Amino acid sequence: MSDNIGEMFYYGEMPWHKKGRVLERLATAEEAIRAGGLDWAVELIPIQTVENPPTRTNRRMAVVRTDRKPGDPRRVLGVVHPDFEPLQNRDGVQVFDKLVGHGKPVYHTGGYLGKGERIWLLAALPPEMEIMVGSNDRIKTYMLFSNSHDGTLPIDFRITTVRVVCQNTLSLALKEQKFAQVFKHAHNIDPEKLEVEAVRFFDVCRYEIGRAHV
């Protein structure tokens, strides 16, 4: 079983793979960005062949991390269509924090997989947003934000009962479809528009879960 962890942090129980930076308390959004190794950006660059002279193609673009030291090779995260619009880590986390954090420490786990192809952040939700099972049992819930820089996943916000700590638990959480909202990496998506839609989605989730508790 591969965890595929690049960097991550966690609060509470140690993940099964025993990797990541342990925190003594829940993290704020800014602390989560630093502890999870998410303080970097990506850019799109044209792809060209290694022929001499090289041939450039406009049909595909490479997504690369911009945080590299002089002389180091670019870290290519994926190859995407030219219409692909990346959502930067910091922009995504700031939108997410408008839903659940508001500057307060609520984040349990977060980080990136591989070289940064996929990123995630997991927030604790209050007891009133626990999911009812049967007539009396309640299951602890989290709010999950995930995103990909290789085009394999959309921008994703959802409520989950899975504590995400690796590639497999992220995949498991993304199978929960009842309270989920996804956005394509399209040119008409910007952080402000994303925030409006995400807040609307979260308000609906809160209402639906509240009705189940009545």
XYZ file of C-alpha atoms in Angstrom:
214
model
C 0.000 0.000 0.000
C 1.574 3.302 -1.109
C 0.950 6.456 0.895
C 2.520 8.657 -1.844
C 3.166 11.410 0.712
C 5.289 14.323 -0.443
C 4.895 16.483 2.652
C 2.133 16.701 5.255
C 1.225 17.630 8.813
C -1.171 16.034 11.253
C -2.722 16.701 14.632
C -3.690 13.860 16.947
C -3.258 10.210 16.061
C -0.145 9.326 14.060
C -0.948 8.175 10.488
C -0.331 4.529 9.662
C 2.684 5.432 7.492
C 4.278 7.375 10.385
C 5.175 10.290 8.104
C 4.485 13.979 8.436
C 5.036 16.811 10.853
C 3.120 16.379 14.111
C 1.428 19.462 15.573
C 0.557 19.920 19.235
C -2.701 21.690 18.371
C -4.979 22.281 15.421
C -3.507 24.597 12.779
C -4.704 27.907 11.396
C -4.784 28.281 7.626
C -1.409 30.007 7.528
C 0.132 27.405 9.848
C -1.362 24.628 7.700
C 0.199 26.062 4.541
C 3.641 26.097 6.138
C 3.403 22.806 8.041
C 1.966 20.965 5.047
C 4.645 22.185 2.640
C 2.043 24.003 0.545
C 3.719 27.397 0.296
C 4.529 27.219 -3.415
C 2.893 28.076 -6.714
C 2.616 26.546 -10.180
C 2.785 27.910 -13.701
C 2.042 26.638 -17.190
C 4.842 26.433 -19.745
C 4.733 25.296 -23.398
C 5.992 21.831 -24.257
C 8.626 21.360 -26.909
C 10.464 18.367 -28.337
C 14.137 17.553 -27.752
C 14.832 17.686 -31.479
C 17.370 20.085 -32.871
C 15.840 22.522 -33.574
C 13.009 21.848 -31.066
C 9.364 21.866 -32.065
C 6.864 23.554 -29.776
C 3.285 22.296 -29.416
C 0.374 24.462 -28.331
C -1.946 21.525 -27.717
C -0.538 20.712 -24.294
C 1.101 22.636 -21.469
C 3.326 21.444 -18.645
C 2.353 22.358 -15.080
C 5.536 23.071 -13.109
C 6.309 24.208 -9.577
C 7.979 27.592 -9.385
C 9.861 26.967 -6.118
C 13.248 25.774 -7.296
C 16.793 26.728 -6.490
C 19.095 28.021 -9.254
C 20.379 25.076 -11.280
C 17.691 22.653 -10.089
C 15.416 21.073 -12.722
C 11.783 22.138 -12.893
C 9.402 19.816 -11.080
C 6.796 18.905 -13.684
C 3.513 17.922 -12.054
C 1.506 17.106 -15.157
C 0.647 17.812 -18.766
C -2.676 19.553 -19.373
C -4.822 21.175 -22.055
C -4.107 24.884 -22.716
C -7.531 25.771 -21.265
C -6.533 24.362 -17.869
C -6.541 27.119 -15.231
C -4.551 26.206 -12.103
C -5.795 27.209 -8.670
C -2.813 28.214 -6.558
C -2.473 26.528 -3.174
C -2.693 29.728 -1.180
C -5.773 30.934 -3.093
C -7.543 27.621 -2.535
C -6.708 27.528 1.171
C -7.914 31.105 1.630
C -11.255 30.228 0.028
C -11.515 27.121 2.226
C -10.765 29.131 5.346
C -13.711 31.410 4.576
C -15.927 28.319 4.983
C -14.592 26.673 8.110
C -11.662 28.470 9.703
C -12.078 32.250 9.638
C -8.513 32.538 10.897
C -9.020 30.075 13.758
C -7.144 26.767 14.317
C -9.363 24.027 12.848
C -7.093 22.033 10.540
C -6.307 18.387 11.349
C -4.215 17.245 8.381
C -2.945 18.628 5.102
C -0.171 18.379 2.559
C 0.570 17.140 -0.913
C 1.004 13.825 -2.694
C 3.938 12.925 -4.917
C 5.725 16.063 -6.087
C 2.609 18.154 -5.596
C 0.275 16.604 -8.163
C -2.533 16.597 -5.574
C -2.984 18.662 -2.433
C -5.486 18.509 0.433
C -6.521 20.189 3.666
C -8.838 18.664 6.276
C -10.767 20.732 8.834
C -12.673 19.724 11.935
C -16.399 20.487 11.894
C -18.389 21.358 15.043
C -20.495 18.702 16.838
C -23.730 20.098 15.381
C -22.491 19.025 11.942
C -21.927 15.408 12.892
C -23.842 13.002 10.661
C -26.685 11.012 12.190
C -26.652 7.228 11.749
C -29.818 5.549 12.878
C -31.764 7.328 15.612
C -29.026 8.116 18.129
C -25.554 7.507 16.724
C -23.470 10.367 15.387
C -20.314 10.195 13.264
C -17.594 12.840 13.445
C -17.282 14.844 10.241
C -14.575 16.851 8.511
C -14.591 19.399 5.717
C -12.143 18.463 2.976
C -10.580 20.669 0.343
C -8.589 18.948 -2.394
C -7.144 20.033 -5.710
C -4.851 18.715 -8.411
C -2.117 20.372 -10.419
C -1.921 17.572 -12.975
C -5.508 17.725 -14.236
C -6.580 14.425 -12.663
C -8.942 15.945 -10.082
C -11.217 18.989 -10.093
C -11.254 21.613 -7.352
C -13.216 19.810 -4.650
C -15.001 20.755 -1.416
C -16.866 18.105 0.551
C -17.928 16.842 3.939
C -16.405 13.487 4.798
C -16.153 11.046 7.681
C -12.670 9.962 6.521
C -9.536 11.355 8.201
C -7.343 11.951 5.154
C -3.681 11.102 5.740
C -2.509 9.544 2.447
C -3.383 8.804 -1.172
C -5.696 5.925 -0.283
C -7.698 7.819 2.343
C -8.057 10.780 -0.035
C -9.438 8.448 -2.699
C -11.823 6.953 -0.136
C -13.061 10.391 0.962
C -13.656 11.446 -2.646
C -16.089 8.553 -3.053
C -18.479 10.110 -0.542
C -20.900 11.991 -2.774
C -23.737 13.211 -0.534
C -22.168 16.532 0.474
C -19.764 17.447 -2.325
C -19.155 20.310 -4.731
C -16.600 20.276 -7.539
C -15.323 22.940 -9.918
C -13.455 22.539 -13.177
C -10.075 24.153 -13.764
C -11.573 26.525 -16.315
C -10.739 30.103 -17.264
C -14.023 31.376 -15.823
C -13.064 30.203 -12.322
C -11.358 32.744 -10.114
C -10.925 32.772 -6.291
C -13.715 35.320 -5.725
C -16.259 33.378 -7.770
C -15.085 30.132 -6.209
C -15.588 31.577 -2.733
C -19.177 32.624 -3.458
C -20.101 29.186 -4.813
C -18.271 27.318 -2.033
C -19.939 29.358 0.723
C -23.343 28.703 -0.842
C -22.572 24.971 -0.953
C -21.456 24.915 2.699
C -24.595 26.751 3.823
C -26.731 24.111 2.084
C -24.763 21.326 3.793
C -25.211 22.948 7.189
C -28.954 23.288 6.596
C -29.390 19.683 5.446
C -27.403 18.251 8.356
C -29.291 20.484 10.783
C -32.610 19.132 9.492
C -31.442 15.574 10.140
C -30.784 16.430 13.784
C -34.305 17.717 14.380
